[in-house]
XYZ file of C-alpha atoms in Angstrom:
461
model
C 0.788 -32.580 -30.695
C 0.915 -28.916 -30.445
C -2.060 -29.059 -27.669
C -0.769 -31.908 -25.859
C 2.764 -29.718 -25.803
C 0.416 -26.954 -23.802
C -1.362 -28.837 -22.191
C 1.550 -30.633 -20.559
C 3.114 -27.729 -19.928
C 0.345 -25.867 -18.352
C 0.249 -28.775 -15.624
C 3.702 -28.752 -15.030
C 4.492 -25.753 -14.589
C 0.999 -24.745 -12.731
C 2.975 -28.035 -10.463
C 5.967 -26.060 -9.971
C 4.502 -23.221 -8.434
C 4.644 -22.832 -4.528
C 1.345 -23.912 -2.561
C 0.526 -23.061 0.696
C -2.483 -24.099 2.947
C -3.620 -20.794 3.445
C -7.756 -20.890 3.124
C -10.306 -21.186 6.064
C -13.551 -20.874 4.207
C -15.936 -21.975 6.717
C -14.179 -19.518 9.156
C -16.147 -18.261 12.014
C -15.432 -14.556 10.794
C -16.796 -14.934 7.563
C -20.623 -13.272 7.563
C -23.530 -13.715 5.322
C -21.854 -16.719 3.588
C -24.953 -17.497 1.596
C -24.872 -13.718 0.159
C -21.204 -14.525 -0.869
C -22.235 -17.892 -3.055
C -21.638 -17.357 -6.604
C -19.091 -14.459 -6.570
C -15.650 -15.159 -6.040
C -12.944 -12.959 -3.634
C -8.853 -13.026 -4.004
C -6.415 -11.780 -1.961
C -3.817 -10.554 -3.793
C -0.685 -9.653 -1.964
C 2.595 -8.341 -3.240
C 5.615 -8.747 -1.491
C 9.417 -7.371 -1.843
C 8.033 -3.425 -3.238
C 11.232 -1.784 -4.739
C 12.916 0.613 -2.305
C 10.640 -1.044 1.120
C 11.565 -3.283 3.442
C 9.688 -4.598 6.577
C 5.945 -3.905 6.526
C 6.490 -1.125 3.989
C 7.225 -4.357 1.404
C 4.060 -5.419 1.302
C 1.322 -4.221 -0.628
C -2.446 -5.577 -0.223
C -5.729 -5.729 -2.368
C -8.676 -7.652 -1.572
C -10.518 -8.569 -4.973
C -14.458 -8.929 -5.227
C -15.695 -10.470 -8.179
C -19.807 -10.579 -9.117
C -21.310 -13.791 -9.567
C -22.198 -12.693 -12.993
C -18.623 -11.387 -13.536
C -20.111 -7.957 -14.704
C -18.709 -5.944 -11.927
C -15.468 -5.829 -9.351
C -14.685 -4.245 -6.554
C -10.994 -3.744 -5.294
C -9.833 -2.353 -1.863
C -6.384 -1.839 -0.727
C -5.134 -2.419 2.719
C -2.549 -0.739 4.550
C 0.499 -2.497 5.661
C 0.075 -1.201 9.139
C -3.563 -1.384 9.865
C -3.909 -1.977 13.336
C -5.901 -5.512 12.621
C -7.259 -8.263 15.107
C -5.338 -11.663 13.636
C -7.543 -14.549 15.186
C -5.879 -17.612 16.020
C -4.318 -19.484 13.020
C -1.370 -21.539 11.441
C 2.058 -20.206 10.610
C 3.922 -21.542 7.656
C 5.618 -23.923 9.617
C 1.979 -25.805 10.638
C 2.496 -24.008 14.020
C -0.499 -22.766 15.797
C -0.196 -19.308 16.810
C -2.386 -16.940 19.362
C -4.929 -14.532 18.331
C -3.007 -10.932 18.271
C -3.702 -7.255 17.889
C -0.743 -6.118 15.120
C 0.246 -4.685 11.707
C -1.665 -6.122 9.136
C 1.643 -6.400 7.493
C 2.845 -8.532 10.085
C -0.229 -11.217 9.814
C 1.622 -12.184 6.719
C 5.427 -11.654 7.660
C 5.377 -12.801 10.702
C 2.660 -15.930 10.485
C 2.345 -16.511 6.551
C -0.600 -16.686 4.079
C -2.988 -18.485 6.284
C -3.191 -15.992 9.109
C -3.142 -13.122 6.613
C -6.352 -14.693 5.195
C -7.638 -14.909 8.345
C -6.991 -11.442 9.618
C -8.862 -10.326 6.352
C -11.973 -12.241 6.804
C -11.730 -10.757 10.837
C -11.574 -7.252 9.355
C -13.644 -7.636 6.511
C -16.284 -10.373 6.939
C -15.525 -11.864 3.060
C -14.811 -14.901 2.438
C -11.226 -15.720 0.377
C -11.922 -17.631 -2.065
C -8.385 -17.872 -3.778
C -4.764 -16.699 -2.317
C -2.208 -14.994 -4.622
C 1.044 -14.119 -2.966
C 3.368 -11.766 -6.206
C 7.114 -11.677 -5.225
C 7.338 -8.242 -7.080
C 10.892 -8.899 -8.063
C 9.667 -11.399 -10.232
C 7.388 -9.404 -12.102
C 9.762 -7.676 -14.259
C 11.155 -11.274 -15.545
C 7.919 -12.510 -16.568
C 7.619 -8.792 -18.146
C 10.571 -9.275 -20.104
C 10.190 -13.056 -20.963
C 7.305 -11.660 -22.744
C 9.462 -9.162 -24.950
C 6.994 -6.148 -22.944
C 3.711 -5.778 -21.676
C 1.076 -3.547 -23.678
C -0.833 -1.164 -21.274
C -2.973 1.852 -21.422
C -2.295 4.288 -18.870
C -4.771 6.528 -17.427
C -3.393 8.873 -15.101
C -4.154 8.628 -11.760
C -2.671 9.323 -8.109
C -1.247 5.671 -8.373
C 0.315 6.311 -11.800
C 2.056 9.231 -10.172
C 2.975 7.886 -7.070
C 5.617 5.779 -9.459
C 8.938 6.069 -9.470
C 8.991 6.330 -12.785
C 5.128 6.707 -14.185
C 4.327 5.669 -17.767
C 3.484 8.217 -20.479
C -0.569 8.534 -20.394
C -2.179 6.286 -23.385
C -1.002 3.399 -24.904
C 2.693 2.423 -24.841
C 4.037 -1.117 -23.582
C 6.460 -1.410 -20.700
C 9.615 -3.550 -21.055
C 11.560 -4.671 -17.830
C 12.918 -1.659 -16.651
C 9.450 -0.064 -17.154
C 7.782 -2.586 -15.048
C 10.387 -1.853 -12.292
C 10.523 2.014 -12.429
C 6.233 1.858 -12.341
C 6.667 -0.384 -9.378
C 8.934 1.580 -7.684
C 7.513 4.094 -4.927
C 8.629 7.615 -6.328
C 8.363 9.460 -2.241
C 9.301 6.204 -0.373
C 7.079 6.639 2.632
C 4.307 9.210 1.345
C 2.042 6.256 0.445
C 0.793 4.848 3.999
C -2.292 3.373 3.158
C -0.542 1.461 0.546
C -3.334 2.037 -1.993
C -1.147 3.603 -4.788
C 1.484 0.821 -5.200
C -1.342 -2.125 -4.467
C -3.213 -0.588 -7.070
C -0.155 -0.045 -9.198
C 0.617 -4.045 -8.659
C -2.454 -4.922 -9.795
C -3.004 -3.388 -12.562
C 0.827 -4.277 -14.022
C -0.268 -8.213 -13.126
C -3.272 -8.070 -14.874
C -1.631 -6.435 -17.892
C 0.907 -9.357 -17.837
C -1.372 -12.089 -17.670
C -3.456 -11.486 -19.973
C -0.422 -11.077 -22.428
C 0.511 -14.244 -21.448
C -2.663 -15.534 -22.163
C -3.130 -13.965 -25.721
C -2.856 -16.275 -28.833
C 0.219 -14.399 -30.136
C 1.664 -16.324 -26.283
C -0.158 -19.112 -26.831
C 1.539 -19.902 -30.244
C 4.680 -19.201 -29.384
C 6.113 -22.365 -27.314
C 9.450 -20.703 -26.469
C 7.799 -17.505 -25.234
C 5.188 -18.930 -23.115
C 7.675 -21.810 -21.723
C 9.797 -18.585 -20.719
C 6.721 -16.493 -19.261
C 5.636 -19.763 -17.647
C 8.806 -20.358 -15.960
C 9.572 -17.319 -14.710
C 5.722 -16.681 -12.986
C 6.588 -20.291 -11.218
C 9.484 -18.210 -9.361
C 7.239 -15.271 -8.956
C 3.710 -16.499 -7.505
C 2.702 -18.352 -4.542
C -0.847 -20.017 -4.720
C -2.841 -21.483 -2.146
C -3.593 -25.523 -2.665
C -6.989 -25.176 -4.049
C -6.082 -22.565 -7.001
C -5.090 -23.317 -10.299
C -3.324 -21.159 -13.264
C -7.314 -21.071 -14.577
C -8.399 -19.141 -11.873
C -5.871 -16.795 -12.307
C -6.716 -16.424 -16.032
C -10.410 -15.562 -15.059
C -9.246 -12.736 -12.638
C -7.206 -11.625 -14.910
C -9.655 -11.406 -17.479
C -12.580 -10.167 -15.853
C -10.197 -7.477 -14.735
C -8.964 -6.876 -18.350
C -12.643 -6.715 -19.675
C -14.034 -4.395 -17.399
C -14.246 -0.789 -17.310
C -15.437 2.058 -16.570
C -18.082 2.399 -13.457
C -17.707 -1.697 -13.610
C -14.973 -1.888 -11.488
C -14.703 0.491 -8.032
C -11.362 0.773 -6.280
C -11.005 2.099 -2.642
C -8.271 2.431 0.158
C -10.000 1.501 3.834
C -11.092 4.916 5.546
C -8.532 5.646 7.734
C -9.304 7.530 11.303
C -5.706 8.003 12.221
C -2.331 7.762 11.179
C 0.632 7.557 12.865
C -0.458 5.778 16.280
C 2.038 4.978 18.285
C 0.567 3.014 21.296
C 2.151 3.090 24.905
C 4.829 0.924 25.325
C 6.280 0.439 21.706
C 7.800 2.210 19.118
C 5.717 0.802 16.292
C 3.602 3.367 14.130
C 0.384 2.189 12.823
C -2.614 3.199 10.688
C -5.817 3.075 12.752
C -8.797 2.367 10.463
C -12.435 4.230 10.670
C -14.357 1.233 12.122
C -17.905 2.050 11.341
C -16.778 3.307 7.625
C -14.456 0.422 7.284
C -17.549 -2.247 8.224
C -20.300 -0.302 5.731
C -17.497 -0.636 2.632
C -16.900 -4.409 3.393
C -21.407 -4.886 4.076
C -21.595 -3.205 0.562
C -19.366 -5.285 -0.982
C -20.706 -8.681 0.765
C -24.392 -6.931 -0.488
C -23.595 -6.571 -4.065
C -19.908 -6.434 -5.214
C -19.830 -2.830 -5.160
C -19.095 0.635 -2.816
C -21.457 2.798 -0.970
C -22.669 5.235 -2.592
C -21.366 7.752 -0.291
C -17.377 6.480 -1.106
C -18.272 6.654 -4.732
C -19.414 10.612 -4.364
C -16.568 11.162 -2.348
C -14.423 10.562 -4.868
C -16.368 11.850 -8.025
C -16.223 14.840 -6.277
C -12.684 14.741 -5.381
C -11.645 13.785 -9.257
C -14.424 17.815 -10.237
C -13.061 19.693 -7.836
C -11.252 22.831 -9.338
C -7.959 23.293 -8.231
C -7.624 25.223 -4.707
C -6.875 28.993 -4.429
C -4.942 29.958 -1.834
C -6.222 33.211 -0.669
C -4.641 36.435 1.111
C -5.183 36.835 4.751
C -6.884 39.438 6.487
C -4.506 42.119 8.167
C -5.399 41.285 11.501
C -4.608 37.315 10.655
C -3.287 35.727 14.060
C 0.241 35.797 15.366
C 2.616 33.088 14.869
C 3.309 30.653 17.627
C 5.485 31.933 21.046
C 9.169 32.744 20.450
C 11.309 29.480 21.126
C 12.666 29.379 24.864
C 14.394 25.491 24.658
C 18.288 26.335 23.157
C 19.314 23.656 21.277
C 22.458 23.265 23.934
C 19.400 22.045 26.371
C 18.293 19.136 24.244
C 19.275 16.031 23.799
C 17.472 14.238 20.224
C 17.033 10.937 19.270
C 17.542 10.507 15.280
C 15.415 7.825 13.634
C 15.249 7.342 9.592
C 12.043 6.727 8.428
C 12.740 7.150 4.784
C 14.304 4.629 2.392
C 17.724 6.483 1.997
C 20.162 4.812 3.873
C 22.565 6.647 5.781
C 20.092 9.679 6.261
C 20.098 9.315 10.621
C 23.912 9.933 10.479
C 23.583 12.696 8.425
C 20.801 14.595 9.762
C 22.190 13.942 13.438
C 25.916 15.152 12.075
C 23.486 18.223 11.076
C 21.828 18.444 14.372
C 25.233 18.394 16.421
C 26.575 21.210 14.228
C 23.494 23.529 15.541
C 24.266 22.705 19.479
C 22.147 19.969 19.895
C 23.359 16.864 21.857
C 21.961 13.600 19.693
C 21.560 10.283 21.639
C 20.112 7.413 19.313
C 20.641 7.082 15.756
C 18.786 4.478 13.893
C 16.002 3.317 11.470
C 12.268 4.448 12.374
C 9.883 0.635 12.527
C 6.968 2.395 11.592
C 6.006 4.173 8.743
C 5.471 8.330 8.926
C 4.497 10.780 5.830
C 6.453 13.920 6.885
C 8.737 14.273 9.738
C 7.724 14.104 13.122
C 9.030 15.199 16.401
C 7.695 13.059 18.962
C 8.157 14.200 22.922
C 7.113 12.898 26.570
C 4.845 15.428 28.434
C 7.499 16.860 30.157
C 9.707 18.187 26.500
C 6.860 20.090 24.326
C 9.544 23.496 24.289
C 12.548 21.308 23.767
C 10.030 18.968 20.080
C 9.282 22.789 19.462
C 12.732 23.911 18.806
C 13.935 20.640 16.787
C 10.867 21.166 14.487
C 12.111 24.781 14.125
C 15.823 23.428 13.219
C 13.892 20.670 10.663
C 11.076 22.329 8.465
C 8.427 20.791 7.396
C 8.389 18.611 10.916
C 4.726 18.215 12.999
C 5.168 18.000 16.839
C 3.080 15.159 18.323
C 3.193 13.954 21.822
C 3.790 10.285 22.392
C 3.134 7.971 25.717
C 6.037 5.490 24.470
C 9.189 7.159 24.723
C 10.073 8.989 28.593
C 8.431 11.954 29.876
C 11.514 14.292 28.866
C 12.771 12.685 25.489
C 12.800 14.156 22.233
C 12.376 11.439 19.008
C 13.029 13.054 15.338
C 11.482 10.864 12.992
C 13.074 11.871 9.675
C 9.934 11.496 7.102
C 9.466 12.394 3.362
C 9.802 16.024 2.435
C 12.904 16.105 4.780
C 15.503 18.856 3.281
C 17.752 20.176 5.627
C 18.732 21.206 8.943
C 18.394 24.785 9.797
C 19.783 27.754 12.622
C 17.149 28.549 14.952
C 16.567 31.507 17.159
C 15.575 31.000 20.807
C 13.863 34.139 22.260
C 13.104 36.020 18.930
C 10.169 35.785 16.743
C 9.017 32.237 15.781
C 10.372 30.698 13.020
C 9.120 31.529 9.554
C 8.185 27.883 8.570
C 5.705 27.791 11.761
C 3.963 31.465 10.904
C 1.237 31.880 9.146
C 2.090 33.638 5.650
C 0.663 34.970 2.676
C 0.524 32.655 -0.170
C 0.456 34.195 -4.079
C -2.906 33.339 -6.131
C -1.812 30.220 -7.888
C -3.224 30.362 -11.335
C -5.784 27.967 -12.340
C -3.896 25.060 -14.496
C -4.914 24.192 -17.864
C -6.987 21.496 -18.377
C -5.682 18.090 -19.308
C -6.569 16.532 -22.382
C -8.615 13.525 -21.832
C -6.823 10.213 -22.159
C -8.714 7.263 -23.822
C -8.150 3.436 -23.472
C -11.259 2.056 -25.726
């Protein structure tokens, strides 16, 4: 009785959860299919991040299992890749034109099938499974388990959290799971890598708790965890609560050099292209095709990606050193007063209200400020975009706003000033037109930082 209870709930609830036609696996875009036989690639995308809204919600890993199971590779996307979508269906059965956008927007915009597609277009793979994670959810099926056991390892991921687990064993509850979700510098992660990889890892955690005998046993527990991932996960047609158990624990099982995570090489960031207002992340083409070939090849990274980073993980900790007396002069005195200009204000941070008060800050200083609003794309410090014509006027808001990069943009006029109000963003400062240049553009001395201590080594055997 006891397995026909779990076995009829297993198919009702794995009925309950929301399919979507979302799989084109004889797509023209996929390459080498015959290499690809045997091994078996998810998309995993997580939706509704803590904090984000728009593109900056979603969060993106592609998911490369061996055909022996004995190795995985995971790569993160950013939300605002500049991607080629080819032609595909919308959630509504709609067919909709091939576009150049956000990779973000493949999903938003046209749903799970053309996000599949626009990966195998970038990436050559074939998807073999689609997992959509309303990351809301997660902290429900978290606590309908009574906590999730993990063993953290720290990382750039684990610190990017909002709240960042204590290194070793410990298990999360709810809260946890939502404060190690949580983006701690909303806007500082633009390749999305650190909360993808953050998502991941928490899901994997959680399903293979749910999956233990201790869950198993325990009818009113795994009724409760199975209930609440039916809210929480979107499927494609052809994959079942099985599959997700083998991700899950081929994911669980593996360690060490086993499983290879990357981000996409990324040539650019912050692109703003002529005639919109969006801000994208332009990918490294030729290094973007050799990590996808490798992982077609063999499930795994070239070689080069893996000494990049085994090299970035030894290298001892950067010492700033004195400059030479005759070190270069700072930039040219200011010669735009802040009377002269006239700012646009956008917010492209997640505290809300933070336009009004910077451009309150701004008009207290002289400056005229026309536009106040929320920034579409996504920026990791402030930014002081201007039109050909304004380079003296961007030079003397980024004075008034430390911290801020000028950059010249082909979207807004030839005389308008944009402030782009980015992570890092403290205040609003006096400036002096005429005088020396402002300290925060001069080059300084910088104390010898002493060399930190070494951290002790965290083991999850």
């Amino acid at each position: 009785m006891i397995v026909l209870y779990h076995l009829g709930l297993y198919f009702y609830v794995d009925q309950r959860i929301d399919r979507v036609e979302a799989l084109a696996l004889d797509g023209p875009e996929v390459l080498a299919p015959r290499l690809q036989d045997g091994s078996e690639t998810y998309l995993v995308v997580s939706n509704g991040i803590p904090g984000q809204t728009g593109t900056a919600s979603v969060a993106t890993q592609v998911v490369s299992l061996s055909a022996d199971r004995e190795r995985a590779v995971l790569v993160s996307i950013p939300p605002t890749a500049l991607v080629d979508t080819p032609a595909c269906r919308t959630s509504d059965g709609e067919l909709r034109n091939p576009v150049t956008e956000a990779f973000a927007s493949s999903l938003l915009d046209g749903g799970p099938a053309c996000a599949v597609r626009a990966v195998q277009q970038l990436s050559g793979l074939r998807i073999d499974h689609y997992l959509g994670v309303d990351l809301a959810g997660v902290p429900g099926m978290v606590e309908a388990l009574g906590g999730v056991p993990v063993c953290v390892v720290p990382s750039d991921a684990v610190a990017a959290a909002a709240v960042p687990p204590p290194a070793g064993p410990s298990e999360l509850s709810a809260d946890d799971a939502s404060g190690f979700l949580e983006p701690g510098d909303a806007g500082a992660d633009v390749a999305g890598a650190a909360v993808a990889e953050r998502a991941q890892r928490l899901l994997t955690s959680t399903l293979r708790t749910a999956m233990s005998a201790d869950t198993l046993l325990d009818p009113v527990r795994l009724a409760r965890f199975l209930t609440r991932a039916s809210d929480a996960l979107t499927l494609d047609a052809q994959t079942t609560l099985g599959d997700l158990r083998v991700v899950a624990g081929a994911l669980g099982d593996l360690s060490g050099d086993a499983v290879q995570r990357a981000g996409l090489p990324v040539a650019q960031v912050g692109y703003v292209p002529a005639g919109t207002d969006q801000a994208y992340v332009v990918l490294d083409r030729a290094a973007t095709r050799a990590v996808f070939d490798e992982v077609i090849d063999g499930t795994r990274l070239p070689a080069e990606v893996l000494e990049a980073q085994r090299a970035a993980q030894t290298a001892p900790p950067e010492v700033a050193v004195e400059p030479a007396p005759e070190a270069p002069a700072g930039p040219e005195p200011l010669t735009a007063a802040p009377a002269e200009i006239t700012v646009d204000v956008l917010n492209g941070t997640a505290t809300t209200g933070l336009a009004a008060t910077v451009a309150d800050a701004l008009r207290g200083q002289g400056f005229t400020v026309g536009a106040v609003g929320n920034e579409l794309g996504t920026v990791t410090q402030s930014v002081v975009r201007h039109g050909p014509a304004a380079l003296e006027q961007a030079r003397t808001v980024a004075a008034a706003v430390p911290g801020a990069v000028v950059e010249q943009s082909d979207s807004i006029g030839p005389s308008a000033v944009q402030l782009v109000i980015g992570p890092g963003y403290s205040s609003v400062v006096p400036v002096e037109i005429g005088g020396p240049a402002p300290a925060q553009l001069q080059t300084e001395a910088t104390a010898v930082a002493p060399e930190p201590a070494a951290a002790e080594p965290v083991s999850c055997a």
